[in-house]
PDB file of C-alpha atoms in Angstrom:
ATOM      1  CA  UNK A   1      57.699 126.931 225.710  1.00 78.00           C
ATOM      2  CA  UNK A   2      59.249 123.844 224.209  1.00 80.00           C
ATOM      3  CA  UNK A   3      59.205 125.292 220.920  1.00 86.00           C
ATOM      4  CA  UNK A   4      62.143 124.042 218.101  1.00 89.00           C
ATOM      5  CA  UNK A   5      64.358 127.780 218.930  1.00 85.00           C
ATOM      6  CA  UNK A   6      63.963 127.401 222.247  1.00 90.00           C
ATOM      7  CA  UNK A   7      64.945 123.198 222.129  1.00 92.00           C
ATOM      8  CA  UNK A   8      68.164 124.655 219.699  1.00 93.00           C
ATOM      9  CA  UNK A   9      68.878 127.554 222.692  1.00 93.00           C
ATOM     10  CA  UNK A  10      68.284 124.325 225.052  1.00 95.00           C
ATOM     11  CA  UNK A  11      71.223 122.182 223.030  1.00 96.00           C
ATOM     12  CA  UNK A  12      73.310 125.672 223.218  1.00 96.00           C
ATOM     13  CA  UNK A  13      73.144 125.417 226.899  1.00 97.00           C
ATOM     14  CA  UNK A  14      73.604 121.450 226.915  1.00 97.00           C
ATOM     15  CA  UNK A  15      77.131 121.896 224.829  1.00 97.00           C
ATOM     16  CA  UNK A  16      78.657 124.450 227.050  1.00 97.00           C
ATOM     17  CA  UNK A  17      78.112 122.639 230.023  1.00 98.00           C
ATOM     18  CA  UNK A  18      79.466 119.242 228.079  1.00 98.00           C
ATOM     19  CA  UNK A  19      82.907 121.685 227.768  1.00 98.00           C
ATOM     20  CA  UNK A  20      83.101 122.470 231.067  1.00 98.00           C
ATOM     21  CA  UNK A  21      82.929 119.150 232.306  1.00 98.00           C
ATOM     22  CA  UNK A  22      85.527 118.083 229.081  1.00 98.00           C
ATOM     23  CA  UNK A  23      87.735 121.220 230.635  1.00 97.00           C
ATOM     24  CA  UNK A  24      87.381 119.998 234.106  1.00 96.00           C
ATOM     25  CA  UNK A  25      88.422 116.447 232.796  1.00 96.00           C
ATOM     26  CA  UNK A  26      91.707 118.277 230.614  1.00 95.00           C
ATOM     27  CA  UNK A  27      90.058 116.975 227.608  1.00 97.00           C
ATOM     28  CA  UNK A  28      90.526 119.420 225.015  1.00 97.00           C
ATOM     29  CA  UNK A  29      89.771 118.391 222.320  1.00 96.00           C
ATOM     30  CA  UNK A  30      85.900 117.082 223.230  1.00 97.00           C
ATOM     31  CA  UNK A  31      86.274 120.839 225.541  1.00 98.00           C
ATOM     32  CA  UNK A  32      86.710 122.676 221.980  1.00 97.00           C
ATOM     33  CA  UNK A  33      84.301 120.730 219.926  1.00 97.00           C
ATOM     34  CA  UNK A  34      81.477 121.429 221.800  1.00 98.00           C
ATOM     35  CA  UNK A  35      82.495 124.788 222.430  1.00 97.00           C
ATOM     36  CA  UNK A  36      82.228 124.894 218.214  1.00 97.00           C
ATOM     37  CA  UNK A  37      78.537 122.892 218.505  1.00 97.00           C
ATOM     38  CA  UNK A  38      77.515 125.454 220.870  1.00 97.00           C
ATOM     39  CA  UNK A  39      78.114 127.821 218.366  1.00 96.00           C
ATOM     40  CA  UNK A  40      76.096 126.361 216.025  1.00 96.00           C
ATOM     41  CA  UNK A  41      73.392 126.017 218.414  1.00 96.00           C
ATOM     42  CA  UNK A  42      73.249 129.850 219.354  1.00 93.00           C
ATOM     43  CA  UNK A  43      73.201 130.540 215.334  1.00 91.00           C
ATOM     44  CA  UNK A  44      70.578 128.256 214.452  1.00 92.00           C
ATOM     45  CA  UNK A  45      68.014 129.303 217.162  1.00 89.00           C
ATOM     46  CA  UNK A  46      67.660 132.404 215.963  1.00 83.00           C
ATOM     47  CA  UNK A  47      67.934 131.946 212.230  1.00 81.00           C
ATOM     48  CA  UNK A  48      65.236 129.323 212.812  1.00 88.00           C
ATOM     49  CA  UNK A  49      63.391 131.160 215.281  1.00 82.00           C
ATOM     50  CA  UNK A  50      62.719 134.262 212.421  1.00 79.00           C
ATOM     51  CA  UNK A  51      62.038 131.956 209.894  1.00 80.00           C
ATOM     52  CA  UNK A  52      59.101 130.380 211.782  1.00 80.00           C
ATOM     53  CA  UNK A  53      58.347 133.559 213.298  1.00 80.00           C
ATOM     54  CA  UNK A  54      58.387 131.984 216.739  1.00 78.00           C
ATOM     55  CA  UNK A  55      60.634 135.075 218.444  1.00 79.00           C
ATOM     56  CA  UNK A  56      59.397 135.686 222.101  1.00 80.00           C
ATOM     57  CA  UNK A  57      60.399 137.073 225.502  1.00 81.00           C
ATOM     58  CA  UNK A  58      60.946 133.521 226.739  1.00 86.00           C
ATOM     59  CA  UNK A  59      63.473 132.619 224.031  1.00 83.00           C
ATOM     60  CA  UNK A  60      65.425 135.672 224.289  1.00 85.00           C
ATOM     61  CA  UNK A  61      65.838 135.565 228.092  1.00 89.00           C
ATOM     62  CA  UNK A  62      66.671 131.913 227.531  1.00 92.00           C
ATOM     63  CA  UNK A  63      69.143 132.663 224.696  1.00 91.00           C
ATOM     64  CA  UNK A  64      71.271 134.949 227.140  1.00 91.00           C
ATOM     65  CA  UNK A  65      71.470 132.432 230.211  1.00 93.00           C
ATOM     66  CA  UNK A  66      72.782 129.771 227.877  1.00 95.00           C
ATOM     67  CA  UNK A  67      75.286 132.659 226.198  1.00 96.00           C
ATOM     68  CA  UNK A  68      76.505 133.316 229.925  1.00 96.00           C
ATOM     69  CA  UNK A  69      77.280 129.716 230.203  1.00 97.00           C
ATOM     70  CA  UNK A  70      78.670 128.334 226.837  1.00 97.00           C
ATOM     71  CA  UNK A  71      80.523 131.878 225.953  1.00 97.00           C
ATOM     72  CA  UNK A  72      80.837 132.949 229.223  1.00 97.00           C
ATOM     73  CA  UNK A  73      81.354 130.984 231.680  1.00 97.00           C
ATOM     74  CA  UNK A  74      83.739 129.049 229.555  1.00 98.00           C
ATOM     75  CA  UNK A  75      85.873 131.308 228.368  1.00 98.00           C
ATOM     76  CA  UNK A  76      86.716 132.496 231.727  1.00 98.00           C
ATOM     77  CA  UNK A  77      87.438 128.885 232.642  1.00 98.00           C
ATOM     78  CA  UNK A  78      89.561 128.160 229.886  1.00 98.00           C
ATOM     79  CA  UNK A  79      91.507 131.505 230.294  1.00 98.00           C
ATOM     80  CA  UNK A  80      92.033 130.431 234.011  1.00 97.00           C
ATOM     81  CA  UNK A  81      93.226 127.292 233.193  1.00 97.00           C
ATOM     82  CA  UNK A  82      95.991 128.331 230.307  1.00 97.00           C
ATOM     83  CA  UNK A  83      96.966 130.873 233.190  1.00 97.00           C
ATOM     84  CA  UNK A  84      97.319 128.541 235.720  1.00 95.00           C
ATOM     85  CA  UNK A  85     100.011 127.116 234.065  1.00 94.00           C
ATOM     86  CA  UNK A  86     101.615 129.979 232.894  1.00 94.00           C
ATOM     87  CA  UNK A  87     104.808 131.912 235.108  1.00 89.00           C
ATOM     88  CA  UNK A  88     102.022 134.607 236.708  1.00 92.00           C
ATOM     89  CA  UNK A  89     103.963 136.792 238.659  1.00 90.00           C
ATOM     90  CA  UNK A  90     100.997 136.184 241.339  1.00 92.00           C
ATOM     91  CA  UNK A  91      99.497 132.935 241.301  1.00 92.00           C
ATOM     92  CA  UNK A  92      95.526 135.123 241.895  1.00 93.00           C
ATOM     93  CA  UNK A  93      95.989 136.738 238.500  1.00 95.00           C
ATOM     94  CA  UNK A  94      94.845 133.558 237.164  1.00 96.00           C
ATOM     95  CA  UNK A  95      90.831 134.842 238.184  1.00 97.00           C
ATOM     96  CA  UNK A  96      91.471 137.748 235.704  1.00 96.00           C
ATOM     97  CA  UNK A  97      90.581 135.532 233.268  1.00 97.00           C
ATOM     98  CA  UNK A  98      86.698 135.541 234.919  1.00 98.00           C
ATOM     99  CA  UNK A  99      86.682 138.854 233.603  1.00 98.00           C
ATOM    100  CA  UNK A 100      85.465 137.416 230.610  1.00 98.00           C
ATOM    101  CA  UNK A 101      82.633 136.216 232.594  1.00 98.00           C
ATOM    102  CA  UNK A 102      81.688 138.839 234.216  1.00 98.00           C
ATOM    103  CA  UNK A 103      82.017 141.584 230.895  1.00 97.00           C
ATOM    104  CA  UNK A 104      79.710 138.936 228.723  1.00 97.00           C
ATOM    105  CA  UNK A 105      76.970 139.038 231.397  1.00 96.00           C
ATOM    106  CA  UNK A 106      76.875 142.440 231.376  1.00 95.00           C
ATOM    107  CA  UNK A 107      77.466 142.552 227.475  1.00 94.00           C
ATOM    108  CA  UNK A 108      74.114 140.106 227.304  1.00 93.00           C
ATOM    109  CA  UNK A 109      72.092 141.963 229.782  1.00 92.00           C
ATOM    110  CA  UNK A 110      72.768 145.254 227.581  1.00 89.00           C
ATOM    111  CA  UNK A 111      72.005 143.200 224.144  1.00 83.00           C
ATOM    112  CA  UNK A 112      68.172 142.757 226.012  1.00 82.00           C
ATOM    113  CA  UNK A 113      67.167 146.196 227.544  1.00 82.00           C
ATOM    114  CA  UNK A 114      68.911 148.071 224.721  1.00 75.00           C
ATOM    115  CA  UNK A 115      66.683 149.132 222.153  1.00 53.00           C
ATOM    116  CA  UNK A 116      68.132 150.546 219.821  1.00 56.00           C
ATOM    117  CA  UNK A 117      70.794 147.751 218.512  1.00 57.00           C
ATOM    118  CA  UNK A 118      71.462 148.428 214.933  1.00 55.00           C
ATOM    119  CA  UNK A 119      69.388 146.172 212.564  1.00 65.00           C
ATOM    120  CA  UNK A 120      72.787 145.838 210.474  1.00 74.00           C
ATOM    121  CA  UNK A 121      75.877 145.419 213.515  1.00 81.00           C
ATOM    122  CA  UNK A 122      75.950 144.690 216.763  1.00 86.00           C
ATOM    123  CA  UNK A 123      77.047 147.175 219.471  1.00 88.00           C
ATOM    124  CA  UNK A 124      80.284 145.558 221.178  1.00 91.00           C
ATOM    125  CA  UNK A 125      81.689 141.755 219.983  1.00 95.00           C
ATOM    126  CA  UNK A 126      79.230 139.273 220.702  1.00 94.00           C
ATOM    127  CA  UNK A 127      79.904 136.840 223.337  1.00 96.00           C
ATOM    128  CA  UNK A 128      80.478 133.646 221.150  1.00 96.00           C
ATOM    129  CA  UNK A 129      83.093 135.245 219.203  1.00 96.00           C
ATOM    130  CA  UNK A 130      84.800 135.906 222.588  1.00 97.00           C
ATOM    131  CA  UNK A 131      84.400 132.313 223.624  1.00 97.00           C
ATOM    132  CA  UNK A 132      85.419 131.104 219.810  1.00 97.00           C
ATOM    133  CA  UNK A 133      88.356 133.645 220.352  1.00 98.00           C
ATOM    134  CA  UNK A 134      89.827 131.342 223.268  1.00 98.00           C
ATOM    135  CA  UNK A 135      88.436 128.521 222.173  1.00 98.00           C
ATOM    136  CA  UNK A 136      91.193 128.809 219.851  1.00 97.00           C
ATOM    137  CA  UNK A 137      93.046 129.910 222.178  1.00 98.00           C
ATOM    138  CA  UNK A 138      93.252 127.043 224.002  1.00 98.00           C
ATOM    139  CA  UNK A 139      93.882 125.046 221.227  1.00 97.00           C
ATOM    140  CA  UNK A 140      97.684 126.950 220.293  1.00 97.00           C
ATOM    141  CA  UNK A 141      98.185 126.702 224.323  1.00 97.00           C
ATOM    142  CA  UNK A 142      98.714 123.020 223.579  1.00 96.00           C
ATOM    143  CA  UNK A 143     101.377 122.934 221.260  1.00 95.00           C
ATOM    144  CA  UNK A 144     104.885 123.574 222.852  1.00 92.00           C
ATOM    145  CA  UNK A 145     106.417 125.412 220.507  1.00 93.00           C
ATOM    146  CA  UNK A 146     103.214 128.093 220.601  1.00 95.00           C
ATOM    147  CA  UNK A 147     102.993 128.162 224.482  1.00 94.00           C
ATOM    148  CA  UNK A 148     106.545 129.206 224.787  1.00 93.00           C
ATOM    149  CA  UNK A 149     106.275 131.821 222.165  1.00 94.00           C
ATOM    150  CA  UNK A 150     105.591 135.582 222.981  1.00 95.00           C
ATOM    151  CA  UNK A 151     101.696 135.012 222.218  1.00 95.00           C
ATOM    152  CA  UNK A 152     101.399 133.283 225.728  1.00 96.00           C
ATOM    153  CA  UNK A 153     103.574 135.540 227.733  1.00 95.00           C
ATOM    154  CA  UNK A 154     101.430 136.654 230.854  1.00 95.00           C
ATOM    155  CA  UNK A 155     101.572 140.426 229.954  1.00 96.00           C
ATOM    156  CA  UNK A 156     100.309 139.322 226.559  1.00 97.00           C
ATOM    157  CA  UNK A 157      97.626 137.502 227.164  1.00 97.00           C
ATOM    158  CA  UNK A 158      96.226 139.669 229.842  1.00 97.00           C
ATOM    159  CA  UNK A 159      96.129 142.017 227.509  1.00 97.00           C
ATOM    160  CA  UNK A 160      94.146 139.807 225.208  1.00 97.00           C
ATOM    161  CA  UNK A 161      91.884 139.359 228.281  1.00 98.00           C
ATOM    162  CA  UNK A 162      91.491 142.740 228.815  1.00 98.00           C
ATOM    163  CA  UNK A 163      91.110 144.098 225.045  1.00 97.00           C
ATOM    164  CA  UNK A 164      88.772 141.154 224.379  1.00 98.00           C
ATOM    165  CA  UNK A 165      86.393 142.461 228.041  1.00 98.00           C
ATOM    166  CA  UNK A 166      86.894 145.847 226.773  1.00 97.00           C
ATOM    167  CA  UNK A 167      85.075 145.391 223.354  1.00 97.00           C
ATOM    168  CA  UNK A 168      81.575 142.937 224.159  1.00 96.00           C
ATOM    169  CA  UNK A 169      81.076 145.978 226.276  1.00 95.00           C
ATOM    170  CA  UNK A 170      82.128 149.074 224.309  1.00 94.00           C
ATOM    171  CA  UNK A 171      79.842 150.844 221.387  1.00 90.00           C
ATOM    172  CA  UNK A 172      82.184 149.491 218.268  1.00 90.00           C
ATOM    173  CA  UNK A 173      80.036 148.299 216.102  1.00 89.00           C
ATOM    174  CA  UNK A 174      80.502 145.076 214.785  1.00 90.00           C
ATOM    175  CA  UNK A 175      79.541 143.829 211.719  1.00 86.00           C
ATOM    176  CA  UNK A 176      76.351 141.419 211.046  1.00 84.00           C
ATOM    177  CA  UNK A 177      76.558 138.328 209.099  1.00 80.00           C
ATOM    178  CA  UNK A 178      73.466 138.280 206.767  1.00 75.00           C
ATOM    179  CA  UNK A 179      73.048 135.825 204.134  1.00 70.00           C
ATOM    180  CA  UNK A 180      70.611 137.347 201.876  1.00 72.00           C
ATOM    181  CA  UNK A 181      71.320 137.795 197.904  1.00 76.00           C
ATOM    182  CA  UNK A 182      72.115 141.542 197.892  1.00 78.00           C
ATOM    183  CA  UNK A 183      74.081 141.349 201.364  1.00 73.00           C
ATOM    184  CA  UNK A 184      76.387 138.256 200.413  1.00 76.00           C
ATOM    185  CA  UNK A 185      76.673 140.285 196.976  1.00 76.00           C
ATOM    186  CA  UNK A 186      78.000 143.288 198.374  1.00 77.00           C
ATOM    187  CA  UNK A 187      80.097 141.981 201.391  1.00 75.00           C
ATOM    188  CA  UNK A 188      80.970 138.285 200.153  1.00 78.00           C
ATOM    189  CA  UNK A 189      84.218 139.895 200.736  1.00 83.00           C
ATOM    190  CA  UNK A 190      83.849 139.422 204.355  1.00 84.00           C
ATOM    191  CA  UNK A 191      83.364 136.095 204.135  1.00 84.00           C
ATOM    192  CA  UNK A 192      85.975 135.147 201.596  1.00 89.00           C
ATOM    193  CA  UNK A 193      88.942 137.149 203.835  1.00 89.00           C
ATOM    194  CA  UNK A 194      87.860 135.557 206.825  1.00 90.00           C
ATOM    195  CA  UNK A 195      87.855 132.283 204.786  1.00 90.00           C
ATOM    196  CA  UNK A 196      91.125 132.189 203.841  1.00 92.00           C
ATOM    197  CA  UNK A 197      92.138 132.985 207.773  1.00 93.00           C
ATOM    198  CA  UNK A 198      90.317 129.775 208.608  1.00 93.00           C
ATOM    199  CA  UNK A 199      92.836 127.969 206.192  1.00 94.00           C
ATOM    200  CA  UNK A 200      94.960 128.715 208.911  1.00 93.00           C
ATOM    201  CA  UNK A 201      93.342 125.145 210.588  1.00 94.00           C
ATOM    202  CA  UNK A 202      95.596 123.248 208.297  1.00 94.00           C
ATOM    203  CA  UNK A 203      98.455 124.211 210.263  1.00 94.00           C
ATOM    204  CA  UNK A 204      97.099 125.457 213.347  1.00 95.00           C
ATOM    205  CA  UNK A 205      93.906 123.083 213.576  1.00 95.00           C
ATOM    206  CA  UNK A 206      91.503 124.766 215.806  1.00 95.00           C
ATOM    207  CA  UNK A 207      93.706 127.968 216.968  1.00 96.00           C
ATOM    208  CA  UNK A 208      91.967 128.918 213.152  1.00 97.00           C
ATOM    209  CA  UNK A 209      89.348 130.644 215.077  1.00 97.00           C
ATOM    210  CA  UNK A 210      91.204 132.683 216.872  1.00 97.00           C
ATOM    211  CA  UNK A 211      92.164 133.830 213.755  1.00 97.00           C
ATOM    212  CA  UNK A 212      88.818 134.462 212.231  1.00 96.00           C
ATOM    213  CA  UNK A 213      87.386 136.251 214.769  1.00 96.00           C
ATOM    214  CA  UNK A 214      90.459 138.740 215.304  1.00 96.00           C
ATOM    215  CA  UNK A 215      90.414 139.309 211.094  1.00 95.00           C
ATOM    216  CA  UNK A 216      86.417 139.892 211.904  1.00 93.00           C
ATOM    217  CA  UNK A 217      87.429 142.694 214.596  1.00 94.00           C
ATOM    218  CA  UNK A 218      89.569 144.338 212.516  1.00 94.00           C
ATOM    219  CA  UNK A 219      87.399 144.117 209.453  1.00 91.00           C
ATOM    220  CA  UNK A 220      84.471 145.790 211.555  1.00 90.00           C
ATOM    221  CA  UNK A 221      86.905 148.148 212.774  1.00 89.00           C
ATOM    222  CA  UNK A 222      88.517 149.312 209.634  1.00 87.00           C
ATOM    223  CA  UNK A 223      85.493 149.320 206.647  1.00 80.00           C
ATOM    224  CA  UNK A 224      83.494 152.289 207.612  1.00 67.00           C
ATOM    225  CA  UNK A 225      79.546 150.894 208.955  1.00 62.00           C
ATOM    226  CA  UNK A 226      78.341 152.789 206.572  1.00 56.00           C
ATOM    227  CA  UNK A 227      79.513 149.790 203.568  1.00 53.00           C
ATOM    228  CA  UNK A 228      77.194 147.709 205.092  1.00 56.00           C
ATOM    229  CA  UNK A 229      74.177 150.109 205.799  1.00 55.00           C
ATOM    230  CA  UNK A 230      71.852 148.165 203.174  1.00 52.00           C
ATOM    231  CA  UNK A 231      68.624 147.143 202.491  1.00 51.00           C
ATOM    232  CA  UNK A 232      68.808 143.242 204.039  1.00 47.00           C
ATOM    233  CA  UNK A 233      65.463 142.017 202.793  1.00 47.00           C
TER     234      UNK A 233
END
């Protein structure tokens, strides 16, 4: 049970509830950087998990209940909180933002009974690129001249909400990092674009992943599947 995957899914779980409590306390910054860490977390548990060959049930149900948390969970809190202070033409549309919530559980509980996942994409955007998304998010919310700008207007960002729900549970597929020789070869590409979008942090600090995870959709989106159909191994 207490395996190293399962103690990396455990830390996963630790950092998102450490950003709710940083949310809860309007500390942002601490809120976004273990957001980030959580990341990193849900990354390394399974890249370390294959490598040791120490997949199981256990771990994957485990994996998902700290997903629903840290990219879940948070997401939806840190939507309702940038709408909260936003001119809502009803004060209740700030819950829309729980939509988040609810569309990743149901995104994660698909990921587990569904079968036939591609071995090269995933079907629908994973849930920590939707919690990255706003992550980032939340980061542009606090500077002034960005939250009065036409990327925060309520229509706007609903629509984000919505269009970011829509796609964990739709059937795009979405491209899969690999970092093998003859993957990285082939689709370094990838990596450089979204690269230079994370440049964007030297004027935009951590509203950079917002960037990089739109330039992924779009990317995944655009470049027909079947450029990245290759042998991983």
């Amino acid at each position: 049970m207490f395996t190293i995957p399962n103690l990396l899914t455990s830390c996963n779980l630790l950092f998102g509830c450490l950003a709710l409590v940083s949310l809860n306390k309007s500390n942002i910054d601490w809120c976004i950087y273990f957001i980030i860490l959580a990341g990193v977390a849900d990354f390394l548990d399974g890249f370390v998990a294959k490598r040791m060959n120490q997949n199981t049930e256990l771990g994957v149900q485990l994996d998902s209940l700290s997903d629903v948390v840290s990219f879940g969970l948070l997401p939806g809190m840190m939507a309702y909180a940038m709408m909260e202070q936003m001119q809502l033409p009803m004060p209740s549309l700030a819950f829309f933002g729980f939509l988040l919530t609810l569309m990743a559980a149901f995104r994660l509980v698909r990921f587990n009974v569904n079968v036939k996942q591609g071995n090269h994409y995933f079907k629908g955007l994973p849930v920590p690129a939707s919690g990255l998304f706003f992550a980032g998010m939340l980061s542009l919310f606090q500077r002034e001249e960005i939250r009065s700008s036409w990327l925060f207007h309520p229509f706007i960002f609903l629509s984000l909400i919505l269009a970011i729900s829509i796609l964990m549970v739709s059937n795009v597929k979405m491209i899969k990092y690999f970092f093998y020789k003859r993957w990285m070869k082939m689709n370094g590409f990838i990596l450089v674009i979204e690269g230079v979008g994370m440049l964007s942090a030297i004027w935009i600090g951590a509203g950079a992943l917002s960037v990089v995870v739109l330039l992924h959709i779009l990317i995944s989106i655009l470049i027909p599947l079947k450029h990245f159909q290759i042998n991983t191994t």
